[in-house]
Amino acid sequence: DTEVTQTPKHLVMGMTNKKSLKCEQHMGHRAMYWYKQKAKKPPELMFVYSYEKLSINESVPSRFSPECPNSSLLNLHLHALQPEDSALYLCASSPRDGYSYEQYFGPGTRLTVT
Amino acid sequence: QKEVEQNSGPLSVPEGAIASLNCTYSDRGSQSFFWYRQYSGKSPELIMFIYSNGDKEDGRFTAQLNKASQYVSLLIRDSQPSDSATYLCAVKPNQAGTALIFGKGTTLSVSS
């Protein structure tokens, strides 16, 4: 089973709201990722957690705040977003963070900022 | 700047034909190569990965890797309309602390 789940599927929020995206995997994977994807573009890496520690932050604005409460869960806290942050937010996981690994994506959260 | 290049397409093939999708990468030391399929409005789905030079087959899909030429391809035999999607090539550079680099994707259209 290679399932990564994400909630909610859709989210509409105003620029002053605070919301969170959630991601869960029960495959024993030790690396988890957040990506942002705009229409007709490839996924754009935001954050990588390896063994529950933040290992990569791709210079993401502070209005996005990741959290990894345990090895199965990954959250993305959102605050004071801009309309241009509207996108598909993808979570992914892989068995490990190393030179060769397979990365599996969740279904994504479609975020609209109004 | 490490790069992964794909022809954006669209690549149009008739049903039953072989679709050939190509990808080149700039980091000669890259070790791991992945093909993802993404339907419109959906998330990417891992369909093939390859680590060694040569061919790797899985059902109707064959991944081909040539590290000397820095080239990886995906062949889809007996193409079906359900194969119509965007195919993303992804490469893992041979450098600790780096993540996958994605190409911009090739759109495949299979006509019945």
Coordinates of C-alpha atoms in Angstrom, one line a residue:
Chain A
D1 CA 0.0 0.0 0.0
T2 CA 1.5 3.3 -1.0
E3 CA -1.2 5.7 0.3
V4 CA -0.7 9.2 1.4
T5 CA -3.8 11.0 2.6
Q6 CA -4.4 14.8 2.7
T7 CA -7.2 16.9 4.2
P8 CA -9.1 18.9 3.3
K9 CA -9.5 18.2 -0.4
H10 CA -10.6 21.8 -1.1
L11 CA -10.0 24.9 1.0
V12 CA -11.2 28.5 0.4
M13 CA -9.7 31.1 2.8
G14 CA -9.5 34.8 3.1
M15 CA -6.3 36.7 3.4
T16 CA -6.7 37.2 7.1
N17 CA -7.6 33.6 7.9
K18 CA -5.5 31.0 9.6
K19 CA -5.9 27.4 8.4
S20 CA -3.9 24.2 8.3
L21 CA -3.4 21.4 5.8
K22 CA -2.9 17.9 7.0
C23 CA -1.0 14.9 5.6
E24 CA -0.7 11.4 6.9
Q25 CA 1.1 8.2 5.8
H26 CA 1.3 4.8 7.4
M27 CA 3.9 3.2 5.3
G28 CA 6.8 3.8 7.7
H29 CA 8.3 6.4 5.4
R30 CA 10.9 8.6 7.1
A31 CA 10.9 11.5 4.7
M32 CA 7.9 13.8 4.0
Y33 CA 7.5 16.7 1.7
W34 CA 5.3 19.7 0.9
Y35 CA 5.0 20.9 -2.7
K36 CA 3.1 23.7 -4.4
Q37 CA 1.8 23.2 -7.9
K38 CA 0.3 25.8 -10.2
A39 CA -1.6 24.9 -13.3
K40 CA 0.5 23.5 -16.1
K41 CA 3.6 23.7 -14.0
P42 CA 5.6 21.0 -12.3
P43 CA 5.5 20.6 -8.5
E44 CA 7.6 23.1 -6.7
L45 CA 9.3 21.9 -3.6
M46 CA 8.6 23.9 -0.4
F47 CA 9.8 21.8 2.6
V48 CA 11.4 18.4 3.3
Y49 CA 11.3 16.6 6.7
S50 CA 13.7 13.8 7.2
Y51 CA 13.3 11.7 10.4
E52 CA 10.9 14.4 11.7
K53 CA 13.5 17.2 11.3
L54 CA 13.2 20.0 8.8
S55 CA 16.0 19.3 6.3
I56 CA 15.1 21.6 3.4
N57 CA 13.3 24.9 3.3
E58 CA 13.2 26.3 -0.2
S59 CA 13.1 29.9 1.0
V60 CA 9.4 29.7 1.5
P61 CA 7.7 32.9 2.9
S62 CA 7.0 32.7 6.6
R63 CA 3.2 32.8 6.0
F64 CA 3.7 29.1 5.4
S65 CA 4.8 27.2 8.5
P66 CA 5.4 23.4 8.4
E67 CA 5.2 21.1 11.3
C68 CA 5.9 17.4 11.7
P69 CA 4.3 16.1 15.0
N70 CA 5.5 12.5 14.4
S71 CA 6.8 10.3 11.7
S72 CA 3.3 9.7 10.2
L73 CA 2.0 13.3 10.2
L74 CA 2.8 16.5 8.4
N75 CA 1.0 19.8 8.7
L76 CA 1.2 23.0 6.8
H77 CA 0.0 26.0 8.7
L78 CA -1.2 28.9 6.6
H79 CA -1.6 32.6 7.8
A80 CA -2.1 35.8 5.9
L81 CA -1.9 34.3 2.5
Q82 CA -2.1 36.2 -0.8
P83 CA -4.3 35.4 -3.8
E84 CA -1.2 34.2 -5.7
D85 CA -0.8 31.5 -3.1
S86 CA -3.8 29.8 -4.6
A87 CA -2.6 26.4 -5.9
L88 CA -2.7 22.7 -5.5
Y89 CA -0.7 21.8 -2.3
L90 CA 0.8 18.3 -2.5
C91 CA 2.2 16.2 0.3
A92 CA 4.6 13.3 -0.5
S93 CA 6.5 10.7 1.4
S94 CA 9.4 8.4 0.6
P95 CA 11.0 5.5 2.5
R96 CA 14.1 7.6 3.3
D97 CA 15.8 10.7 2.2
G98 CA 18.8 9.5 0.3
Y99 CA 20.3 9.1 -3.2
S100 CA 17.7 6.7 -4.4
Y101 CA 14.1 6.6 -3.2
E102 CA 10.6 6.5 -4.6
Q103 CA 8.4 9.5 -3.6
Y104 CA 4.7 9.0 -3.4
F105 CA 2.2 11.9 -3.6
G106 CA -1.1 12.4 -1.8
P107 CA -4.2 13.6 -3.7
G108 CA -3.5 17.2 -2.8
T109 CA -5.4 20.1 -1.3
R110 CA -6.8 22.6 -3.8
L111 CA -6.4 26.0 -2.0
T112 CA -8.1 29.2 -3.1
V113 CA -7.2 32.5 -1.4
T114 CA -9.8 35.2 -1.8
Chain B
Q1 CA 21.9 25.1 -12.0
K2 CA 20.8 21.5 -12.3
E3 CA 18.1 21.1 -15.0
V4 CA 15.7 18.5 -16.4
E5 CA 14.4 19.0 -19.9
Q6 CA 11.3 17.6 -21.5
N7 CA 9.5 18.4 -24.7
S8 CA 6.3 20.0 -23.5
G9 CA 4.3 18.5 -26.4
P10 CA 1.5 17.8 -27.0
L11 CA 2.6 14.4 -28.2
S12 CA -0.2 12.9 -30.2
V13 CA -0.4 9.2 -31.0
P14 CA -3.2 6.9 -32.2
E15 CA -4.6 4.2 -30.0
G16 CA -2.4 1.1 -30.1
A17 CA 0.8 2.9 -31.1
I18 CA 4.0 3.3 -29.0
A19 CA 4.4 6.6 -27.3
S20 CA 8.0 7.7 -26.6
L21 CA 8.6 10.3 -24.0
N22 CA 12.1 11.8 -23.6
C23 CA 14.0 13.5 -20.8
T24 CA 17.5 14.9 -20.6
Y25 CA 19.3 16.0 -17.4
S26 CA 22.3 18.2 -16.7
D27 CA 23.8 16.7 -13.5
R28 CA 26.1 13.9 -14.7
G29 CA 26.3 12.4 -11.2
S30 CA 22.5 11.8 -10.9
Q31 CA 21.7 8.3 -9.7
S32 CA 17.9 8.0 -9.6
F33 CA 15.2 8.7 -12.2
F34 CA 11.5 8.7 -12.0
W35 CA 8.5 9.0 -14.3
Y36 CA 5.2 10.3 -12.9
R37 CA 1.9 10.5 -14.7
Q38 CA -0.5 13.3 -13.8
Y39 CA -4.1 13.6 -15.0
S40 CA -5.6 17.0 -15.2
G41 CA -6.6 18.2 -11.7
K42 CA -5.0 15.2 -10.0
S43 CA -1.8 14.6 -8.2
P44 CA 1.3 13.0 -9.7
E45 CA 1.4 9.2 -9.7
L46 CA 4.7 7.3 -9.7
I47 CA 4.7 4.9 -12.6
M48 CA 8.3 3.9 -13.1
F49 CA 11.7 4.4 -11.5
I50 CA 15.1 3.3 -12.8
Y51 CA 18.6 3.4 -11.2
S52 CA 20.8 1.5 -13.6
N53 CA 21.7 1.9 -17.3
G54 CA 19.5 -0.1 -19.6
D55 CA 15.8 -0.9 -19.8
K56 CA 13.3 -1.6 -17.1
E57 CA 9.9 -3.0 -18.1
D58 CA 6.6 -3.0 -16.1
G59 CA 3.6 -4.0 -18.1
R60 CA 3.1 -1.7 -21.0
F61 CA 5.7 0.7 -19.7
T62 CA 9.5 0.6 -20.4
A63 CA 11.9 3.1 -18.9
Q64 CA 15.3 3.4 -20.6
L65 CA 18.4 5.0 -19.0
N66 CA 21.6 6.1 -20.7
K67 CA 23.8 7.8 -18.1
A68 CA 26.6 8.5 -20.6
S69 CA 24.2 10.5 -22.8
Q70 CA 22.3 11.8 -19.7
Y71 CA 19.1 10.7 -21.2
V72 CA 16.1 8.8 -19.8
S73 CA 13.0 7.8 -21.7
L74 CA 9.6 6.2 -21.2
L75 CA 8.0 4.0 -23.8
I76 CA 4.3 3.2 -23.5
R77 CA 3.3 0.3 -25.7
D78 CA -0.3 -0.3 -27.0
S79 CA -1.2 3.3 -26.0
Q80 CA -4.8 3.7 -24.7
P81 CA -6.9 6.9 -24.5
S82 CA -6.6 6.5 -20.7
D83 CA -2.9 7.1 -21.0
S84 CA -3.6 10.7 -22.1
A85 CA -2.0 12.8 -19.3
T86 CA 1.1 14.8 -18.5
Y87 CA 4.2 12.8 -17.9
L88 CA 6.7 14.3 -15.5
C89 CA 10.4 13.2 -15.5
A90 CA 12.1 13.6 -12.1
V91 CA 15.8 13.2 -11.3
K92 CA 17.6 13.0 -8.0
P93 CA 21.0 14.7 -8.1
N94 CA 23.9 12.9 -6.5
Q95 CA 24.3 15.4 -3.7
A96 CA 23.2 15.1 -0.1
G97 CA 20.5 17.4 1.0
T98 CA 18.9 17.9 -2.4
A99 CA 15.5 16.9 -3.5
L100 CA 14.0 15.7 -6.8
I101 CA 14.3 18.0 -9.8
F102 CA 11.2 17.9 -12.0
G103 CA 11.0 18.5 -15.7
K104 CA 8.1 20.7 -17.0
G105 CA 6.3 17.6 -18.3
T106 CA 5.2 16.3 -21.6
T107 CA 1.5 16.2 -22.5
L108 CA 0.5 13.0 -24.2
S109 CA -2.8 12.7 -26.2
V110 CA -3.9 9.2 -27.3
S111 CA -6.7 9.3 -29.9
S112 CA -9.2 6.5 -30.4

